[in-house]
Amino acid sequence: MPPSPRHTRILALLEEQGTVSVSTLADHLGVSLETIRRDVKPLADQGQVIRMHGAIGLPAVVGEAPFERRMRRNRAAKEAIARRAAASIADGQSVMLDTGTTTSFLARALLGHRRLIVVTNSSDIARTLATVNGNRVYMAGGELRSDSGAAFGMSAIEFISRFTVDHAVISAGALSAETGVMDHDLAEAEFGRAVLAQGRRRLVVTDASKFGQQGLVQVGAFAEVDELVTDRSPDGDLAAALLEAEVQVSVAGV
């Protein structure tokens, strides 16, 4: 039996996001939860998707590490943000990057650049940019995370504190009008704060899904940031807080 249009749309959404909740599917397709469950059953019976509690996923994705799954989430927006940020970095300049899915996409967007000096705690970013186009890559050491392959701890922070770079770029777990840039992990927040302190230009790259969210740990106030590159213009209290802190907002077209 040929796939129905809804089956095709379900599989296309999964290709983009890897896993998705049943309720999100229902909202996205404008149908009831019961209709989605009926649609999913033949796909699961054929092995095209795997059913989980309240969600479905592609078989190849369900076993992925958390960082790999996050790389799939909002991928188009993150790639557009990465291209916009990469366009503002010139050949031969120095850039410091923390670990994050958007900064990993930025590393890929920088593959056309030459003679970059790159400082990072991310093994993914280091592997992407090392040994190509005359780049020099400095990798911070420390406790290595199993999911992201990034190093954290005081030794990583002490290492990057030796550098002053043209562009200090961090990702963000949340952006709040009240508390500024936030993250959900203490070690990642501390490292991100240290990165911002080393840049002549301080840049946050994050997609609009982080707007108005609250993280666990503050990375820094908006006054400690020069520019935000994102995929949608902030509004309301968040836009007012960014304006007051004189943060330049660059919106990437997706």
mmCIF file of N, CA and C in Angstrom, residues 82 85-86 89-98 100 102-139 167 169:
data_model
loop_
_atom_site.group_PDB
_atom_site.id
_atom_site.type_symbol
_atom_site.label_atom_id
_atom_site.label_comp_id
_atom_site.label_asym_id
_atom_site.label_seq_id
_atom_site.Cartn_x
_atom_site.Cartn_y
_atom_site.Cartn_z
ATOM 1 N N ALA A 82 24.295 29.506 12.045
ATOM 2 C CA ALA A 82 25.726 29.244 11.870
ATOM 3 C C ALA A 82 26.271 29.957 10.641
ATOM 4 N N ALA A 85 26.553 33.717 11.421
ATOM 5 C CA ALA A 85 27.685 34.013 12.305
ATOM 6 C C ALA A 85 29.006 33.827 11.575
ATOM 7 N N ALA A 86 29.119 32.778 10.762
ATOM 8 C CA ALA A 86 30.368 32.517 10.040
ATOM 9 C C ALA A 86 30.697 33.649 9.080
ATOM 10 N N ILE A 89 32.938 36.405 10.450
ATOM 11 C CA ILE A 89 34.290 36.030 10.873
ATOM 12 C C ILE A 89 35.174 35.988 9.635
ATOM 13 N N ALA A 90 36.304 36.679 9.683
ATOM 14 C CA ALA A 90 37.175 36.782 8.514
ATOM 15 C C ALA A 90 38.297 35.753 8.575
ATOM 16 N N ASP A 91 38.842 35.414 7.408
ATOM 17 C CA ASP A 91 40.018 34.556 7.354
ATOM 18 C C ASP A 91 41.121 35.133 8.230
ATOM 19 N N GLY A 92 41.833 34.235 8.915
ATOM 20 C CA GLY A 92 42.970 34.648 9.719
ATOM 21 C C GLY A 92 42.629 35.152 11.104
ATOM 22 N N GLN A 93 41.332 35.247 11.431
ATOM 23 C CA GLN A 93 40.956 35.727 12.760
ATOM 24 C C GLN A 93 40.944 34.587 13.772
ATOM 25 N N SER A 94 40.850 34.959 15.037
ATOM 26 C CA SER A 94 40.814 33.980 16.124
ATOM 27 C C SER A 94 39.403 33.893 16.681
ATOM 28 N N VAL A 95 38.982 32.681 17.004
ATOM 29 C CA VAL A 95 37.629 32.456 17.503
ATOM 30 C C VAL A 95 37.669 31.398 18.596
ATOM 31 N N MET A 96 36.934 31.651 19.660
ATOM 32 C CA MET A 96 36.803 30.698 20.760
ATOM 33 C C MET A 96 35.355 30.216 20.799
ATOM 34 N N LEU A 97 35.163 28.886 20.857
ATOM 35 C CA LEU A 97 33.835 28.294 20.792
ATOM 36 C C LEU A 97 33.617 27.349 21.951
ATOM 37 N N ASP A 98 32.467 27.480 22.606
ATOM 38 C CA ASP A 98 32.127 26.489 23.625
ATOM 39 C C ASP A 98 31.451 25.300 22.953
ATOM 40 N N GLY A 100 28.327 22.995 22.035
ATOM 41 C CA GLY A 100 26.891 23.170 21.852
ATOM 42 C C GLY A 100 26.546 22.776 20.436
ATOM 43 N N THR A 102 24.675 24.405 18.243
ATOM 44 C CA THR A 102 24.764 25.529 17.310
ATOM 45 C C THR A 102 26.209 25.910 17.033
ATOM 46 N N THR A 103 27.081 25.843 18.043
ATOM 47 C CA THR A 103 28.493 26.125 17.799
ATOM 48 C C THR A 103 29.135 25.011 16.966
ATOM 49 N N SER A 104 28.650 23.777 17.089
ATOM 50 C CA SER A 104 29.146 22.704 16.223
ATOM 51 C C SER A 104 28.752 22.963 14.773
ATOM 52 N N PHE A 105 27.523 23.447 14.559
ATOM 53 C CA PHE A 105 27.129 23.825 13.198
ATOM 54 C C PHE A 105 27.951 25.012 12.706
ATOM 55 N N LEU A 106 28.297 25.938 13.606
ATOM 56 C CA LEU A 106 29.140 27.065 13.219
ATOM 57 C C LEU A 106 30.508 26.574 12.746
ATOM 58 N N ALA A 107 31.071 25.585 13.444
ATOM 59 C CA ALA A 107 32.350 25.027 13.010
ATOM 60 C C ALA A 107 32.255 24.497 11.586
ATOM 61 N N ARG A 108 31.165 23.838 11.258
ATOM 62 C CA ARG A 108 30.979 23.321 9.896
ATOM 63 C C ARG A 108 30.841 24.464 8.887
ATOM 64 N N ALA A 109 30.163 25.549 9.322
ATOM 65 C CA ALA A 109 30.003 26.700 8.436
ATOM 66 C C ALA A 109 31.322 27.443 8.207
ATOM 67 N N LEU A 110 32.309 27.202 9.068
ATOM 68 C CA LEU A 110 33.615 27.852 8.943
ATOM 69 C C LEU A 110 34.605 27.043 8.098
ATOM 70 N N LEU A 111 34.166 25.927 7.549
ATOM 71 C CA LEU A 111 35.086 25.062 6.805
ATOM 72 C C LEU A 111 35.645 25.744 5.551
ATOM 73 N N GLY A 112 34.953 26.745 5.045
ATOM 74 C CA GLY A 112 35.469 27.467 3.886
ATOM 75 C C GLY A 112 36.465 28.556 4.252
ATOM 76 N N HIS A 113 36.631 28.833 5.532
ATOM 77 C CA HIS A 113 37.558 29.869 5.975
ATOM 78 C C HIS A 113 38.991 29.327 6.000
ATOM 79 N N ARG A 114 39.953 30.246 6.031
ATOM 80 C CA ARG A 114 41.363 29.862 6.009
ATOM 81 C C ARG A 114 42.119 30.535 7.152
ATOM 82 N N ARG A 115 43.134 29.814 7.647
ATOM 83 C CA ARG A 115 44.095 30.319 8.641
ATOM 84 C C ARG A 115 43.418 30.823 9.913
ATOM 85 N N LEU A 116 42.367 30.152 10.325
ATOM 86 C CA LEU A 116 41.719 30.510 11.582
ATOM 87 C C LEU A 116 42.546 30.016 12.764
ATOM 88 N N ILE A 117 42.471 30.751 13.859
ATOM 89 C CA ILE A 117 42.990 30.273 15.147
ATOM 90 C C ILE A 117 41.764 29.946 15.986
ATOM 91 N N VAL A 118 41.610 28.688 16.368
ATOM 92 C CA VAL A 118 40.398 28.208 17.032
ATOM 93 C C VAL A 118 40.759 27.664 18.411
ATOM 94 N N VAL A 119 40.034 28.123 19.417
ATOM 95 C CA VAL A 119 40.202 27.621 20.782
ATOM 96 C C VAL A 119 38.859 27.057 21.210
ATOM 97 N N THR A 120 38.839 25.827 21.719
ATOM 98 C CA THR A 120 37.567 25.194 22.072
ATOM 99 C C THR A 120 37.778 24.100 23.098
ATOM 100 N N ASN A 121 36.697 23.712 23.751
ATOM 101 C CA ASN A 121 36.715 22.542 24.626
ATOM 102 C C ASN A 121 35.970 21.369 23.994
ATOM 103 N N SER A 122 35.544 21.535 22.743
ATOM 104 C CA SER A 122 34.722 20.537 22.056
ATOM 105 C C SER A 122 35.570 19.705 21.109
ATOM 106 N N SER A 123 35.605 18.391 21.318
ATOM 107 C CA SER A 123 36.347 17.528 20.401
ATOM 108 C C SER A 123 35.692 17.505 19.032
ATOM 109 N N ASP A 124 34.358 17.673 18.970
ATOM 110 C CA ASP A 124 33.675 17.716 17.677
ATOM 111 C C ASP A 124 34.132 18.924 16.866
ATOM 112 N N ILE A 125 34.187 20.088 17.507
ATOM 113 C CA ILE A 125 34.632 21.301 16.819
ATOM 114 C C ILE A 125 36.100 21.195 16.442
ATOM 115 N N ALA A 126 36.925 20.661 17.350
ATOM 116 C CA ALA A 126 38.352 20.518 17.066
ATOM 117 C C ALA A 126 38.580 19.602 15.870
ATOM 118 N N ARG A 127 37.877 18.466 15.817
ATOM 119 C CA ARG A 127 38.026 17.543 14.686
ATOM 120 C C ARG A 127 37.560 18.181 13.383
ATOM 121 N N THR A 128 36.518 18.994 13.456
ATOM 122 C CA THR A 128 35.977 19.616 12.246
ATOM 123 C C THR A 128 36.950 20.587 11.622
ATOM 124 N N LEU A 129 37.626 21.387 12.440
ATOM 125 C CA LEU A 129 38.415 22.499 11.904
ATOM 126 C C LEU A 129 39.922 22.276 11.905
ATOM 127 N N ALA A 130 40.397 21.268 12.615
ATOM 128 C CA ALA A 130 41.841 21.026 12.652
ATOM 129 C C ALA A 130 42.336 20.478 11.315
ATOM 130 N N THR A 131 43.567 20.814 10.981
ATOM 131 C CA THR A 131 44.308 20.280 9.819
ATOM 132 C C THR A 131 43.687 20.640 8.482
ATOM 133 N N VAL A 132 42.804 21.647 8.422
ATOM 134 C CA VAL A 132 42.262 22.080 7.130
ATOM 135 C C VAL A 132 42.546 23.569 6.932
ATOM 136 N N ASN A 133 42.871 23.944 5.714
ATOM 137 C CA ASN A 133 42.991 25.349 5.298
ATOM 138 C C ASN A 133 43.959 26.166 6.150
ATOM 139 N N GLY A 134 44.961 25.509 6.694
ATOM 140 C CA GLY A 134 45.955 26.236 7.476
ATOM 141 C C GLY A 134 45.481 26.674 8.844
ATOM 142 N N ASN A 135 44.393 26.104 9.348
ATOM 143 C CA ASN A 135 43.891 26.461 10.681
ATOM 144 C C ASN A 135 44.844 25.973 11.769
ATOM 145 N N ARG A 136 44.827 26.685 12.902
ATOM 146 C CA ARG A 136 45.502 26.226 14.127
ATOM 147 C C ARG A 136 44.434 26.079 15.189
ATOM 148 N N VAL A 137 44.325 24.887 15.754
ATOM 149 C CA VAL A 137 43.264 24.577 16.722
ATOM 150 C C VAL A 137 43.888 24.209 18.060
ATOM 151 N N TYR A 138 43.410 24.874 19.116
ATOM 152 C CA TYR A 138 43.861 24.604 20.480
ATOM 153 C C TYR A 138 42.700 24.007 21.254
ATOM 154 N N MET A 139 42.915 22.804 21.795
ATOM 155 C CA MET A 139 41.854 22.059 22.474
ATOM 156 C C MET A 139 42.105 22.071 23.975
ATOM 157 N N HIS A 167 36.768 36.745 18.359
ATOM 158 C CA HIS A 167 35.353 36.379 18.513
ATOM 159 C C HIS A 167 35.213 35.291 19.567
ATOM 160 N N VAL A 169 32.431 32.934 21.113
ATOM 161 C CA VAL A 169 31.090 32.505 20.709
ATOM 162 C C VAL A 169 30.605 31.390 21.622
#
